[in-house]
């Protein structure tokens, strides 16, 4: 049975995800929530550039239209 | 009889597809689901750059507005 | 009498079309379907760069917002 | 009395127009139709780059969001 | 009392305006009409690049989403 | 108590504001009006590049989707 | 229990946030309000480039579609 994208995202709640954004940004963190626009809440997030962690945050809210893909 | 794009996409469910995204990204994987925005769920996906696999993931959720084309 | 764009597109169903996309991509194929967003289904499609065929596909689904023009 | 853009466009039906698109593309042809998104149908169209005709088509359907301006 | 943007634009009908577009384009002409998307009709318009007139047209229809600002 | 962005903007009516636009443009002027899209009417506006005034206008209408921020 | 992005943002009201915008802009300030588009009101804001404060403002209204992420 096909899996809707938002359903797949819902299954990833509370688990670690990789979020690839436009302009070469990547975040890794625990998916704490999302909405229909793919705005995301990540906890314990790390921003990664060229394989290195460049910053950490307890929580970030990512605007959905920057997202390329999310990998649970 | 004409085939609507979403109908064509629906026929590709559970089969391998090539997904070309903006900015030179290409993914290959099994289409597990999609929605009206062309957000996609791919299973067993590979990201390919210049013909080489650069990463693999059990599952990714691709935001539709990055998609250029999908080839079943 | 004026011809609406979607009506003109409908007349092109089952015939070969040239589809010019942003970022220098061109596809040629048989128009198999479309929707209001100008998402397209092409059969027996060829991707052409600088006048040369770089890839072929039995079927592709093109996301409408990449389209610059379609020529029946 | 002010003239709405779509009314001005409607008056140009069946006459030759210049259509300037983003990324330096220009088309000239007979305006055969349009819709609310400024999607256009041009007949006997020519694509012009740097003042030279680079291609001709009996008919093209231009996606409105590429249009910068239309000159009847 | 505040002046809504469309009201300000309406006052400029039949007078000369400067229209600055993205990608360095500037048009000057008589505002003949507009709609809610800021699509514009300009009469006796001139396109100006680096302070020089590069083309003239009796009438042009400008797609609103290219507009940066309009100066009556 | 939180302040909605449009409420904050409304308080700035008739006072001087700095408006930062995309592509390095900055305007300063008296906010004369706005709408839900953040289209703005500025009076006695100055365009500033690299700290220097490059042009002045009695009134300009700025299209909202170019705005990065407005500072009252 | 999942946390919706706007709920997460609401909890950040009156506290300091980091706002990363497109094109390398970063603002830090007290979140004073927001709306559904992620338009933001920041108080006592600082703009930061390459780790240095380049400007300060008592209050700014940021247009939501420039936002990449907000970190409370």
XYZ file of C-alpha atoms in Angstrom:
504
model
C 0.000 0.000 0.000
C 1.425 3.423 -0.922
C 2.678 5.657 1.889
C 1.828 9.361 1.749
C 4.825 11.662 2.372
C 3.275 13.207 5.482
C 2.490 9.767 6.836
C 6.092 8.723 6.280
C 7.192 11.882 8.073
C 4.845 11.207 10.936
C 6.457 7.826 11.496
C 9.801 9.569 11.865
C 8.621 11.663 14.838
C 10.994 11.266 17.800
C 13.679 9.591 15.721
C 16.831 11.090 14.237
C 16.537 12.446 10.704
C 18.850 13.968 8.123
C 17.445 17.124 6.539
C 19.035 18.354 3.352
C 18.316 21.996 2.566
C 19.036 24.124 -0.479
C 22.368 25.897 -0.757
C 24.320 22.993 0.683
C 23.013 23.027 4.232
C 22.418 19.796 6.125
C 20.869 19.334 9.535
C 20.670 16.255 11.685
C 18.441 16.022 14.695
C 15.424 14.456 16.331
C 12.214 15.256 14.477
C 9.947 16.866 17.010
C 7.158 18.017 14.718
C 6.138 19.283 11.279
C 3.213 20.813 9.436
C 1.687 20.655 5.959
C 4.299 23.041 4.501
C 7.069 20.703 5.710
C 8.098 23.282 8.275
C 10.034 21.158 10.754
C 10.962 21.214 14.430
C 14.284 19.512 15.155
C 15.690 18.865 18.618
C 19.354 18.387 19.466
C 20.192 19.466 15.960
C 23.579 19.758 14.305
C 24.366 21.695 11.168
C 26.847 19.898 8.974
C 28.980 21.282 6.172
C 31.394 19.047 4.264
C 30.961 16.314 6.853
C 31.820 18.529 9.807
C 29.530 19.828 12.530
C 29.577 23.628 12.338
C 26.890 24.385 14.936
C 24.527 22.786 17.412
C 21.168 23.896 18.773
C 18.736 22.523 21.332
C 15.913 23.231 18.955
C 15.399 24.753 15.521
C 12.381 25.501 13.408
C 13.161 25.000 9.717
C 11.009 26.692 7.080
C 9.689 23.997 4.778
C 10.399 25.612 1.444
C 14.138 25.225 1.976
C 13.876 21.450 2.291
C 15.135 19.196 -0.494
C 14.668 15.910 1.300
C 14.294 14.361 4.723
C 15.755 10.978 5.490
C 14.511 9.179 8.606
C -6.837 8.146 -23.931
C -4.685 10.796 -22.215
C -2.967 9.860 -18.959
C -2.953 12.410 -16.141
C 0.483 12.939 -14.534
C -0.694 11.766 -11.116
C -2.247 8.680 -12.672
C 1.033 7.913 -14.408
C 2.806 8.374 -11.098
C 0.360 6.104 -9.353
C 1.163 3.315 -11.792
C 4.824 3.632 -10.811
C 4.134 2.856 -7.145
C 6.329 -0.015 -5.928
C 8.583 0.119 -8.963
C 12.001 1.733 -9.331
C 12.033 5.320 -10.561
C 14.637 7.907 -11.468
C 13.985 11.313 -9.907
C 15.832 14.280 -11.305
C 15.954 17.270 -8.979
C 17.145 20.824 -9.474
C 20.790 21.657 -8.905
C 22.033 18.448 -10.469
C 20.739 15.949 -7.931
C 19.446 12.573 -9.006
C 17.804 9.903 -6.903
C 16.908 6.347 -7.781
C 14.672 4.225 -5.636
C 11.371 2.450 -5.243
C 8.436 4.857 -5.299
C 6.568 4.262 -2.078
C 4.131 7.150 -2.220
C 3.449 10.717 -3.327
C 0.946 13.538 -2.884
C -0.562 16.313 -4.984
C 2.523 18.526 -4.590
C 4.687 15.737 -6.008
C 6.266 15.234 -2.613
C 7.659 11.714 -2.931
C 8.558 8.808 -0.679
C 11.412 6.686 -2.039
C 12.626 3.429 -0.525
C 16.073 1.928 -0.971
C 17.154 5.166 -2.556
C 20.524 6.111 -3.976
C 21.747 9.603 -4.692
C 23.759 9.780 -7.869
C 26.175 12.464 -9.003
C 28.020 12.153 -12.307
C 26.967 8.531 -12.602
C 28.300 7.532 -9.187
C 26.345 6.620 -6.083
C 27.247 9.143 -3.382
C 24.795 8.035 -0.686
C 22.112 5.490 0.129
C 19.087 5.638 2.391
C 16.398 3.190 3.427
C 13.819 5.871 2.911
C 13.672 9.525 1.904
C 10.912 12.076 1.619
C 11.580 14.460 -1.257
C 9.884 17.864 -1.338
C 8.001 18.131 -4.601
C 9.061 21.578 -5.678
C 12.621 20.369 -6.253
C 11.508 17.804 -8.816
C 12.244 18.317 -12.509
C 11.039 14.957 -13.727
C 10.301 11.422 -12.603
C 10.969 8.509 -14.880
C 9.325 5.187 -13.996
C -11.528 32.567 -32.156
C -8.844 32.586 -29.443
C -7.390 29.244 -28.332
C -6.816 28.705 -24.614
C -3.368 27.289 -23.764
C -4.796 24.114 -22.229
C -6.999 23.600 -25.278
C -3.965 23.948 -27.525
C -2.159 21.444 -25.347
C -5.068 19.053 -25.487
C -4.893 19.048 -29.281
C -1.269 17.944 -29.023
C -2.121 14.760 -27.117
C -0.629 11.703 -28.839
C 1.602 13.771 -31.083
C 5.299 14.562 -30.692
C 6.148 17.744 -28.817
C 9.262 19.680 -27.917
C 9.382 20.724 -24.272
C 11.854 23.386 -23.280
C 12.644 23.456 -19.560
C 14.606 25.894 -17.449
C 18.344 25.442 -17.065
C 18.846 24.430 -20.677
C 17.014 21.113 -20.683
C 14.985 20.013 -23.676
C 12.789 16.964 -24.029
C 11.106 15.535 -27.086
C 8.439 12.908 -26.896
C 4.819 11.971 -27.415
C 2.509 13.969 -25.168
C 0.545 11.424 -23.218
C -1.180 13.705 -20.744
C -1.044 16.906 -18.679
C -2.853 18.707 -15.886
C -3.678 22.295 -14.912
C -0.179 22.921 -13.534
C 1.311 21.916 -16.893
C 2.708 18.773 -15.337
C 3.279 16.592 -18.401
C 3.488 12.921 -19.254
C 5.805 12.199 -22.208
C 6.250 8.814 -23.851
C 9.276 7.698 -25.828
C 11.060 10.784 -24.633
C 14.551 11.954 -25.422
C 16.533 14.501 -23.481
C 18.558 16.742 -25.736
C 21.514 18.946 -24.866
C 23.261 20.984 -27.542
C 21.424 19.107 -30.255
C 22.473 15.675 -29.025
C 20.350 13.015 -27.370
C 21.785 12.403 -23.901
C 19.132 10.015 -22.577
C 15.943 8.193 -23.506
C 13.014 7.019 -21.403
C 9.840 5.083 -22.112
C 7.932 7.546 -20.018
C 8.624 10.632 -17.928
C 6.507 12.860 -15.744
C 7.708 16.458 -15.928
C 6.816 18.913 -13.152
C 5.063 21.857 -14.753
C 6.884 24.682 -13.057
C 10.081 23.831 -14.936
C 8.436 24.338 -18.322
C 9.295 27.376 -20.436
C 7.360 26.359 -23.532
C 5.845 23.399 -25.300
C 5.848 23.196 -29.056
C 3.490 20.679 -30.691
C -10.547 54.873 -18.519
C -7.959 52.395 -17.200
C -7.294 49.235 -19.208
C -6.879 45.978 -17.305
C -3.848 43.917 -18.387
C -5.942 40.968 -19.530
C -8.189 43.298 -21.513
C -5.139 44.783 -23.195
C -3.949 41.271 -23.965
C -7.324 40.319 -25.351
C -7.140 43.187 -27.840
C -3.856 41.751 -29.088
C -5.424 38.432 -30.085
C -4.637 37.595 -33.725
C -1.998 40.279 -34.005
C 1.779 39.919 -33.802
C 3.313 40.372 -30.369
C 6.784 40.434 -28.866
C 7.118 38.273 -25.758
C 10.129 38.823 -23.543
C 10.881 35.918 -21.219
C 13.335 35.526 -18.382
C 16.881 34.392 -19.103
C 17.150 36.448 -22.267
C 14.622 34.645 -24.440
C 12.409 36.549 -26.843
C 9.585 35.221 -28.961
C 7.650 36.914 -31.720
C 4.452 35.518 -33.108
C 0.718 35.859 -33.527
C -1.097 35.755 -30.194
C -3.599 32.951 -30.514
C -4.780 32.765 -26.910
C -3.940 33.174 -23.240
C -5.306 32.440 -19.796
C -5.317 34.061 -16.350
C -1.759 32.876 -15.578
C -0.516 34.603 -18.737
C 0.132 31.229 -20.308
C 0.214 32.113 -24.006
C -0.406 30.426 -27.341
C 1.695 31.885 -30.158
C 1.377 30.950 -33.825
C 4.080 31.297 -36.446
C 6.505 32.053 -33.667
C 10.176 32.878 -33.899
C 12.667 32.698 -31.069
C 15.167 35.530 -31.200
C 18.532 35.793 -29.493
C 20.723 38.852 -29.988
C 18.538 40.028 -32.833
C 18.757 36.770 -34.771
C 16.082 34.154 -35.342
C 17.314 30.915 -33.793
C 14.190 28.798 -34.272
C 10.674 28.839 -35.691
C 7.555 26.930 -34.731
C 4.026 26.732 -36.080
C 2.709 26.977 -32.582
C 4.059 27.204 -29.060
C 2.488 27.262 -25.635
C 4.482 29.487 -23.264
C 4.142 29.032 -19.501
C 3.102 32.368 -18.037
C 5.514 32.578 -15.151
C 8.444 32.986 -17.529
C 6.973 36.153 -19.059
C 8.504 39.542 -18.311
C 6.409 41.548 -20.730
C 4.282 41.276 -23.823
C 4.256 44.022 -26.403
C 1.405 44.030 -28.936
C -4.646 58.267 6.755
C -2.674 55.310 5.347
C -2.739 54.782 1.586
C -3.077 51.215 0.310
C -0.561 50.295 -2.429
C -3.283 49.626 -5.017
C -4.937 52.937 -4.176
C -1.618 54.706 -4.669
C -1.241 52.917 -7.979
C -4.737 53.879 -9.021
C -3.905 57.548 -8.515
C -1.023 57.126 -10.940
C -3.291 56.032 -13.801
C -2.695 58.188 -16.902
C 0.491 59.689 -15.534
C 4.083 58.738 -16.303
C 5.648 56.159 -14.011
C 9.042 54.541 -13.575
C 8.869 50.765 -13.235
C 11.909 48.953 -11.912
C 11.991 45.250 -12.709
C 14.274 42.474 -11.579
C 17.487 41.790 -13.485
C 18.217 45.452 -14.044
C 15.350 46.349 -16.356
C 13.641 49.716 -16.117
C 10.594 50.923 -18.001
C 9.113 54.378 -18.180
C 5.693 55.050 -19.594
C 2.138 56.148 -18.966
C 0.318 53.796 -16.602
C -2.741 52.656 -18.466
C -3.961 49.965 -16.097
C -3.070 47.289 -13.569
C -4.593 44.392 -11.663
C -4.260 42.780 -8.231
C -1.080 40.910 -9.217
C 0.557 44.226 -10.163
C 0.436 43.224 -13.812
C 0.735 46.594 -15.549
C -0.230 48.177 -18.851
C 2.170 50.921 -19.932
C 1.666 53.186 -22.935
C 4.399 55.009 -24.819
C 6.907 52.988 -22.876
C 10.683 53.127 -23.033
C 13.058 50.491 -21.759
C 16.125 52.001 -20.162
C 19.465 50.361 -19.419
C 22.284 52.325 -17.833
C 20.420 55.564 -18.421
C 19.931 54.973 -22.139
C 16.742 54.164 -23.999
C 17.192 50.764 -25.633
C 13.672 50.271 -26.997
C 10.277 51.892 -27.272
C 6.796 50.438 -27.566
C 3.310 51.888 -27.991
C 2.069 49.547 -25.323
C 3.413 46.791 -23.112
C 1.879 44.449 -20.596
C 4.303 43.737 -17.739
C 3.853 40.626 -15.584
C 3.590 41.758 -11.991
C 5.968 39.321 -10.378
C 8.930 40.963 -12.097
C 8.214 44.329 -10.475
C 10.469 45.657 -7.730
C 8.892 49.096 -7.428
C 6.770 51.587 -9.273
C 7.382 55.281 -8.891
C 4.625 57.648 -10.041
C 1.737 40.193 24.634
C 3.000 39.134 21.186
C 2.832 41.688 18.378
C 1.711 40.479 14.949
C 3.971 41.623 12.079
C 1.186 43.585 10.371
C 0.312 45.262 13.661
C 3.946 46.257 14.094
C 3.921 47.611 10.569
C 0.740 49.524 11.196
C 2.374 51.326 14.111
C 5.105 52.485 11.750
C 2.666 54.316 9.472
C 3.739 57.967 8.974
C 7.184 57.385 10.439
C 10.471 56.833 8.623
C 11.417 53.227 7.917
C 14.347 51.372 6.419
C 13.328 48.771 3.859
C 15.884 46.170 2.862
C 15.123 44.438 -0.433
C 16.718 41.491 -2.143
C 19.700 42.033 -4.437
C 21.241 44.668 -2.203
C 18.666 47.412 -2.541
C 17.768 49.600 0.412
C 15.076 52.253 0.615
C 14.400 54.785 3.319
C 11.229 56.792 3.489
C 7.996 57.540 5.300
C 5.694 54.522 5.388
C 2.457 55.676 3.843
C 0.663 52.356 3.570
C 0.922 48.599 3.066
C -1.222 45.559 2.386
C -1.280 41.875 3.354
C 1.419 40.985 0.800
C 3.745 43.553 2.371
C 3.418 45.729 -0.707
C 4.480 49.127 0.632
C 3.905 52.786 -0.157
C 6.866 54.980 0.775
C 6.899 58.774 0.609
C 9.985 60.952 0.290
C 11.977 57.826 -0.362
C 15.679 57.467 -1.001
C 17.397 54.490 -2.547
C 20.712 53.750 -0.912
C 23.599 51.679 -2.213
C 26.779 51.269 -0.208
C 25.699 54.027 2.138
C 25.101 56.572 -0.620
C 21.812 57.947 -1.880
C 21.507 56.992 -5.543
C 17.974 58.239 -6.202
C 15.020 59.992 -4.591
C 11.299 59.816 -5.275
C 8.236 61.564 -3.884
C 6.491 58.250 -3.706
C 7.172 54.623 -4.555
C 5.131 51.453 -4.414
C 7.316 48.482 -3.513
C 6.187 44.943 -4.365
C 6.166 42.947 -1.162
C 7.908 39.818 -2.325
C 11.182 41.726 -2.714
C 11.228 42.714 0.951
C 13.708 41.115 3.349
C 12.939 43.275 6.344
C 11.441 46.578 7.382
C 12.869 48.503 10.291
C 10.713 51.267 11.776
C 3.837 14.263 21.639
C 4.846 16.037 18.408
C 5.267 19.818 18.524
C 3.917 21.845 15.593
C 6.384 24.432 14.223
C 4.113 27.375 15.064
C 3.622 26.033 18.577
C 7.380 25.794 18.992
C 7.681 29.350 17.730
C 4.998 30.539 20.093
C 6.972 29.194 23.048
C 9.915 31.321 21.922
C 7.959 34.583 22.242
C 9.829 37.087 24.443
C 13.039 35.093 24.377
C 16.137 35.639 22.249
C 16.250 33.782 18.935
C 18.705 33.327 16.096
C 17.141 33.800 12.684
C 19.049 32.559 9.671
C 17.936 34.094 6.384
C 18.836 33.305 2.794
C 21.872 34.961 1.231
C 23.955 34.675 4.375
C 22.066 37.046 6.642
C 21.656 36.298 10.332
C 19.638 38.200 12.886
C 19.536 37.828 16.626
C 16.885 39.436 18.769
C 13.899 38.992 21.027
C 10.979 37.377 19.232
C 8.095 39.769 19.633
C 5.601 38.135 17.290
C 5.005 36.137 14.120
C 2.235 35.059 11.783
C 1.361 32.019 9.671
C 3.802 33.004 6.907
C 6.649 33.076 9.452
C 6.826 36.844 9.119
C 8.612 37.810 12.337
C 8.874 40.788 14.653
C 12.248 41.015 16.403
C 13.129 43.516 19.110
C 16.621 44.682 20.005
C 17.881 42.927 16.927
C 21.410 42.620 15.632
C 22.420 41.685 12.124
C 25.474 39.476 12.070
C 27.825 38.740 9.195
C 30.820 36.461 9.656
C 30.372 36.571 13.406
C 30.375 40.356 13.628
C 27.496 42.670 14.395
C 27.002 44.923 11.373
C 23.839 46.737 12.471
C 21.349 47.051 15.308
C 17.685 48.015 15.353
C 15.082 48.517 18.059
C 12.634 46.554 16.006
C 12.492 44.816 12.631
C 9.793 43.032 10.710
C 11.248 40.141 8.700
C 9.351 38.741 5.715
C 8.874 35.038 6.314
C 9.872 33.723 2.930
C 13.493 34.724 3.553
C 13.741 32.537 6.645
C 15.783 29.333 6.572
C 15.509 28.521 10.246
C 14.791 30.010 13.631
C 16.594 28.797 16.707
C 15.121 29.713 20.107
